[in-house]
PDB file of C-alpha atoms in Angstrom:
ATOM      1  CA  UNK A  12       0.000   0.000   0.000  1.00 40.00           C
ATOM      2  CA  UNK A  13       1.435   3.081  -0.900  1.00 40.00           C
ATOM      3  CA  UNK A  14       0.786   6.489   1.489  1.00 42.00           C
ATOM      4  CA  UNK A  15      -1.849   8.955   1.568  1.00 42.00           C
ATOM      5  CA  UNK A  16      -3.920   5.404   0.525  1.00 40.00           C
ATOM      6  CA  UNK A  17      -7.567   4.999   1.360  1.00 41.00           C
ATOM      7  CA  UNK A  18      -8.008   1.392   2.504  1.00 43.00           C
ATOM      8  CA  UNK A  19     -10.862  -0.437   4.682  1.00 42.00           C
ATOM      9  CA  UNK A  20     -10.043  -1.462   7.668  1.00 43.00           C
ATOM     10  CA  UNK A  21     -11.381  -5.499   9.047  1.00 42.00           C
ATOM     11  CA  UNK A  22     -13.597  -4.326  11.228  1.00 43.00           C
ATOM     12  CA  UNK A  23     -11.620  -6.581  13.687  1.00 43.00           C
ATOM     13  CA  UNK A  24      -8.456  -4.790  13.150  1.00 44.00           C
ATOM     14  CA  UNK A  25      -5.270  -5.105  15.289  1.00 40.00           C
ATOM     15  CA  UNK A  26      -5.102  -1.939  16.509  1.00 45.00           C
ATOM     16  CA  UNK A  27      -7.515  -1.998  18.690  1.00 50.00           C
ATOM     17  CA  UNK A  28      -8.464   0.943  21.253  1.00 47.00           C
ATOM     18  CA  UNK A  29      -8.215  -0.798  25.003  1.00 41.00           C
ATOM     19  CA  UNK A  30      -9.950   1.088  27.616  1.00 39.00           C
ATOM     20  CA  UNK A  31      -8.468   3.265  28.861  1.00 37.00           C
ATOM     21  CA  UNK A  32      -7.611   4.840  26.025  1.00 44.00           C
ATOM     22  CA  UNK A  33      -5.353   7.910  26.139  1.00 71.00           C
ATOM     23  CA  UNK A  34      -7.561  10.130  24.074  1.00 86.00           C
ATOM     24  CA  UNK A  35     -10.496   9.404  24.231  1.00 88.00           C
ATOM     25  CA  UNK A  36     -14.045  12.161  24.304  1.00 90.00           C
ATOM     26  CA  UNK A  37     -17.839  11.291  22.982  1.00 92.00           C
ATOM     27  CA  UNK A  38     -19.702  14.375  22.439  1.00 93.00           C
ATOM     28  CA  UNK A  39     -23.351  14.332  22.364  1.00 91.00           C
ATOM     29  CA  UNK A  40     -25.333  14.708  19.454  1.00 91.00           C
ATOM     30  CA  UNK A  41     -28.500  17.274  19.384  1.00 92.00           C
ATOM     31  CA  UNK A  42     -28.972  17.867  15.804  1.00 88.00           C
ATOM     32  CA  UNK A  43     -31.593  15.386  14.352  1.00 85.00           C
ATOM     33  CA  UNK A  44     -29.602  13.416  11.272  1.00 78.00           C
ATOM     34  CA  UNK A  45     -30.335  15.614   7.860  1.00 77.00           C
ATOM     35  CA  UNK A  46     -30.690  18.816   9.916  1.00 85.00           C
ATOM     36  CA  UNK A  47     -28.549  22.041  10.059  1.00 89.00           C
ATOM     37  CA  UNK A  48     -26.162  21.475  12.869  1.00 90.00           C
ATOM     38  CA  UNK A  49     -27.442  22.909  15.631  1.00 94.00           C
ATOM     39  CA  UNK A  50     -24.966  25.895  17.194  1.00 94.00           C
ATOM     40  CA  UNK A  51     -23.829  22.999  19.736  1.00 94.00           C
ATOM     41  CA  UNK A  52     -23.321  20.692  17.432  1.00 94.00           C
ATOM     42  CA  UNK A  53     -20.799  23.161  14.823  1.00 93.00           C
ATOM     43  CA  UNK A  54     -18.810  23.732  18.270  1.00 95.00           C
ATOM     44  CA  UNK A  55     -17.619  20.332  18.181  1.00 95.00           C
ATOM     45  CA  UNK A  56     -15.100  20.187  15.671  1.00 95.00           C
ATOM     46  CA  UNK A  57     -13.570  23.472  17.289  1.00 95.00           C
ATOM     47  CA  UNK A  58     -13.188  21.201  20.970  1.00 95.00           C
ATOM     48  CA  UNK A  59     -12.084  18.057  19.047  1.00 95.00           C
ATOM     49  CA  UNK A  60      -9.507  20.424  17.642  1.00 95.00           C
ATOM     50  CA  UNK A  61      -9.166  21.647  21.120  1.00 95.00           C
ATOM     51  CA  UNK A  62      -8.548  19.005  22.948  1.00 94.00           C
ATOM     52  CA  UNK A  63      -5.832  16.836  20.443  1.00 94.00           C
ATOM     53  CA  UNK A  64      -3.509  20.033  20.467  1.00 95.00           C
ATOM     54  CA  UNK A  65      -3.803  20.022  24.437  1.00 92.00           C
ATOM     55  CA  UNK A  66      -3.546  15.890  24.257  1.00 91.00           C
ATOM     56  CA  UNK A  67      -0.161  15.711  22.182  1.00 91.00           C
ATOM     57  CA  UNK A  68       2.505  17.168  23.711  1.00 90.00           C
ATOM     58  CA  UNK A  69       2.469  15.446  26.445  1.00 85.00           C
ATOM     59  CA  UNK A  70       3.062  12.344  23.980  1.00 85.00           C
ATOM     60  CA  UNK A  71       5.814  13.646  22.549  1.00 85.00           C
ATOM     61  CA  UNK A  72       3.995  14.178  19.749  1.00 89.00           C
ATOM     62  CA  UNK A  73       3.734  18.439  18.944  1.00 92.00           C
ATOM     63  CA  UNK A  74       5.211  18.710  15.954  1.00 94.00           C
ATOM     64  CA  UNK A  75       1.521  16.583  14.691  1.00 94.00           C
ATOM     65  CA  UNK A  76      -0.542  19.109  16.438  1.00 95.00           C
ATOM     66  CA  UNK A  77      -1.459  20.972  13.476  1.00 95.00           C
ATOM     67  CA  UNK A  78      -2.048  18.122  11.123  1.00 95.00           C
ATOM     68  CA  UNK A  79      -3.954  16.712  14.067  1.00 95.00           C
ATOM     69  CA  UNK A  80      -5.909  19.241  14.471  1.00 95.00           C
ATOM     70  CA  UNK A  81      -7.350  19.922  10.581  1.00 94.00           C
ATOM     71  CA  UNK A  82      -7.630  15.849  10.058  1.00 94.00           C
ATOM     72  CA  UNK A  83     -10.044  15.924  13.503  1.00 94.00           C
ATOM     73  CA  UNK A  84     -11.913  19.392  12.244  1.00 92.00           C
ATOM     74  CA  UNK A  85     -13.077  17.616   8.932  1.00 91.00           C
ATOM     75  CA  UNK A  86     -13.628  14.014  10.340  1.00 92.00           C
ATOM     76  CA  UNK A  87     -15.772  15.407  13.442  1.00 93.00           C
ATOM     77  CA  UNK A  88     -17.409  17.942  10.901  1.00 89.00           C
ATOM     78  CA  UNK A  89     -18.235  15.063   8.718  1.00 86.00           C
ATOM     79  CA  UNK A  90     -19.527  12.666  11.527  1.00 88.00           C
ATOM     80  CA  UNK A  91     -22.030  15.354  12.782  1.00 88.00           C
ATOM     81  CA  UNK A  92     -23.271  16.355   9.029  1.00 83.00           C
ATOM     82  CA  UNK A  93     -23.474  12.724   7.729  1.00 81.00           C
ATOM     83  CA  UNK A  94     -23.854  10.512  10.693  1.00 83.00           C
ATOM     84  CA  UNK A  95     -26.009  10.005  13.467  1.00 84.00           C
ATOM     85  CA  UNK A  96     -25.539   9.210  17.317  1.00 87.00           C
ATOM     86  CA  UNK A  97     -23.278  10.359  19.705  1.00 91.00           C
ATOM     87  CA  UNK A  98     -19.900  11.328  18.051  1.00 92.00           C
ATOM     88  CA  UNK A  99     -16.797   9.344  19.682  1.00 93.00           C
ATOM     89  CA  UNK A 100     -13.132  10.204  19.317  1.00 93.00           C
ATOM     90  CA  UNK A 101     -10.340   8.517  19.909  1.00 92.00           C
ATOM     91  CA  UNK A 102      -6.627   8.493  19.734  1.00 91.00           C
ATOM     92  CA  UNK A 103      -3.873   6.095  20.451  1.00 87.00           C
ATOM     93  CA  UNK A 104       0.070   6.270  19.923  1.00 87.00           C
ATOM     94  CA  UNK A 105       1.016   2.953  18.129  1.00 83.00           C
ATOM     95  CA  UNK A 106       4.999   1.448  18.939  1.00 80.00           C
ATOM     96  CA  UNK A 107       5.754   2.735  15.790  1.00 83.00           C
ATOM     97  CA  UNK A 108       5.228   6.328  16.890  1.00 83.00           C
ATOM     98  CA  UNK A 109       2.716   6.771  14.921  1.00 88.00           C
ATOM     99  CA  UNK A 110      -0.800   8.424  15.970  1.00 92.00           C
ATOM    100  CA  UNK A 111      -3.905   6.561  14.655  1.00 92.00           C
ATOM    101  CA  UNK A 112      -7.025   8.535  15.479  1.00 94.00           C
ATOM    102  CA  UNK A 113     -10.230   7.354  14.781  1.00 93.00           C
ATOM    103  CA  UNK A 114     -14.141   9.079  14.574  1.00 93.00           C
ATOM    104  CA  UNK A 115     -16.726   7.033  15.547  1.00 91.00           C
ATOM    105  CA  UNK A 116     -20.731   7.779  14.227  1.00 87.00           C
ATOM    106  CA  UNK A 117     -23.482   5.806  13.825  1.00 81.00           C
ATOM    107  CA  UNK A 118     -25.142   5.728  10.346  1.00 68.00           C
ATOM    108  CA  UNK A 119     -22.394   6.547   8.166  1.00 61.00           C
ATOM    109  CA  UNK A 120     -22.550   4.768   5.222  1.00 48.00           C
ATOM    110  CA  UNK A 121     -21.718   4.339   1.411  1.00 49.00           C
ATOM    111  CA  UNK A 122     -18.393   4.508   0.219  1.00 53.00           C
ATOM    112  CA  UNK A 123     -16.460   7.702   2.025  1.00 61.00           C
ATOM    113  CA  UNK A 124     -14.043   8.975  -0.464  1.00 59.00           C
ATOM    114  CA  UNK A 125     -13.127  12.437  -1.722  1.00 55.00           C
ATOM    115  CA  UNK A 126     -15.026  14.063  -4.440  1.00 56.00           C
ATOM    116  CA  UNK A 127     -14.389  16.781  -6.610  1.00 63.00           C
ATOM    117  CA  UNK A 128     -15.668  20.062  -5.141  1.00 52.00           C
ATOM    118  CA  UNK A 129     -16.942  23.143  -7.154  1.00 59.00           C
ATOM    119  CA  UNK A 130     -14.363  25.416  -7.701  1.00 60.00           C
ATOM    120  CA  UNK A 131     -16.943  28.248  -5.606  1.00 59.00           C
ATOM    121  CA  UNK A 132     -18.255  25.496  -3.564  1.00 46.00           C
ATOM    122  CA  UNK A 133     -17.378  26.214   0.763  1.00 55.00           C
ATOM    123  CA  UNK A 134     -17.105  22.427   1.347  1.00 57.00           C
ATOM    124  CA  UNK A 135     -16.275  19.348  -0.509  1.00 51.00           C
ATOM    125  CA  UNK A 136     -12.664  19.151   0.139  1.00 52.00           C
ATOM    126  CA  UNK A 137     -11.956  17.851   3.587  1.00 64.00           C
ATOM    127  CA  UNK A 138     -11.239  14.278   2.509  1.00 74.00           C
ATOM    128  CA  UNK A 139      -8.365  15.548   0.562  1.00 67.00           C
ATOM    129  CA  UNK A 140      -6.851  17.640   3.277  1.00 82.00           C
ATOM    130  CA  UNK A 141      -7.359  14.172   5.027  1.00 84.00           C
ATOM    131  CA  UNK A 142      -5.707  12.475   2.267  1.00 82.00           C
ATOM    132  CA  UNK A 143      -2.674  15.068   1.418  1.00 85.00           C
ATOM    133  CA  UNK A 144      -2.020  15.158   5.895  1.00 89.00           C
ATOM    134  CA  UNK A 145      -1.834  11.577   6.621  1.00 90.00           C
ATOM    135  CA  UNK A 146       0.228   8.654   5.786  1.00 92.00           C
ATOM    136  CA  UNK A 147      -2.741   6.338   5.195  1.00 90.00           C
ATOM    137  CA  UNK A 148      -6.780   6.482   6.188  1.00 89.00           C
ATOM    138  CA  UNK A 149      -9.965   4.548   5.715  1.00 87.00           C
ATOM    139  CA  UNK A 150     -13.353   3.348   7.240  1.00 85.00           C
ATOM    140  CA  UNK A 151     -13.544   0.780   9.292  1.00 84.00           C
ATOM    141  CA  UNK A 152     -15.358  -2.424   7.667  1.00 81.00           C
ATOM    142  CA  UNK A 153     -18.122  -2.368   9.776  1.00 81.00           C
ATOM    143  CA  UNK A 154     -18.103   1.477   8.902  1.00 79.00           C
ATOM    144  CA  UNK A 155     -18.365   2.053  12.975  1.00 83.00           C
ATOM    145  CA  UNK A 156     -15.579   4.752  12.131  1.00 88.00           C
ATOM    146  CA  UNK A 157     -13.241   6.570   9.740  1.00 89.00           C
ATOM    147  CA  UNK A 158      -9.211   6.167  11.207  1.00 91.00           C
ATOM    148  CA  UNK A 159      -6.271   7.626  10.090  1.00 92.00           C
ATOM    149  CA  UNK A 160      -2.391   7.412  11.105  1.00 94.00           C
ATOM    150  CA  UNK A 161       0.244   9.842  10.672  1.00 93.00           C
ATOM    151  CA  UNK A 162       3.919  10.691  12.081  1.00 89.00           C
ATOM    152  CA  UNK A 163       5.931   7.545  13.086  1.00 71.00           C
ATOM    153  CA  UNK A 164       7.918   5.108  11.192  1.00 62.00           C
ATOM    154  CA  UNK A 165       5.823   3.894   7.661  1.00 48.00           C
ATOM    155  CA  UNK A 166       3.513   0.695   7.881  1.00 46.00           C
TER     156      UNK A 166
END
């Protein structure tokens, strides 16, 4: 697999979150699926993005604080506009040194991939910031949730 590859991951995949995870936050949804986002709801991202920056360093991990923080902007964005449920996110560093981080949503479904964005359009491109900031991402196989890894040694 070559980086900044989309791939599905088994839905009983290796890398598997153990509680208690070291970064780990479920925000409550209270926009009804199909909706506007309520003014709760479009706060999330903004905490998600919160919260990794605050979460890294301590890791050893700052210099992926930015990337971090735009990958979990547009995945938490895209849970809350096409999911449903409770949002979950969650972050682990692997023994590579690597960070996987990983959305959770009910109801996502279909194939998640990037798509080509009118050139006045305001969204439509956030899977290809995912794809151009990480070393590889997917969906789960299950489609529970969409992961990604970056920094570390290559897979």
């Amino acid at each position: 697999m070559s980086p900044r590859t989309a791939v599905t991951m088994p839905a009983t995949d290796p890398v598997a979150l153990p509680p208690p995870t070291a970064f780990a936050v479920t925000y409550a949804r209270t926009t009804r699926p199909g909706a506007p986002l309520s003014e709760e709801d479009a706060r999330r991202p903004g905490e998600a993005r919160r919260q990794i920056a605050a979460w890294l360093p301590g890791r050893g991990l700052a210099p992926l604080v930015d990337d971090a923080r735009q990958i979990l902007s547009e995945l938490v964005t895209n849970a809350f506009a096409h999911g449903s449920g409770p949002v979950a996110v969650r972050g682990l560093v692997l023994d590579s040194g690597a960070l996987e981080l990983r959305v959770y949503s009910d109801g996502l479904v279909g194939e998640l991939c990037p798509r080509r964005a009118r050139e006045d359009a305001q969204n439509g491109r956030g899977l290809w910031l995912v794809t151009a900031l990480t070393d590889a991402w997917g969906v789960a196989a299950d489609g529970r949730y969409v992961w990604c890894r970056l920094g570390g040694d290559a897979p």
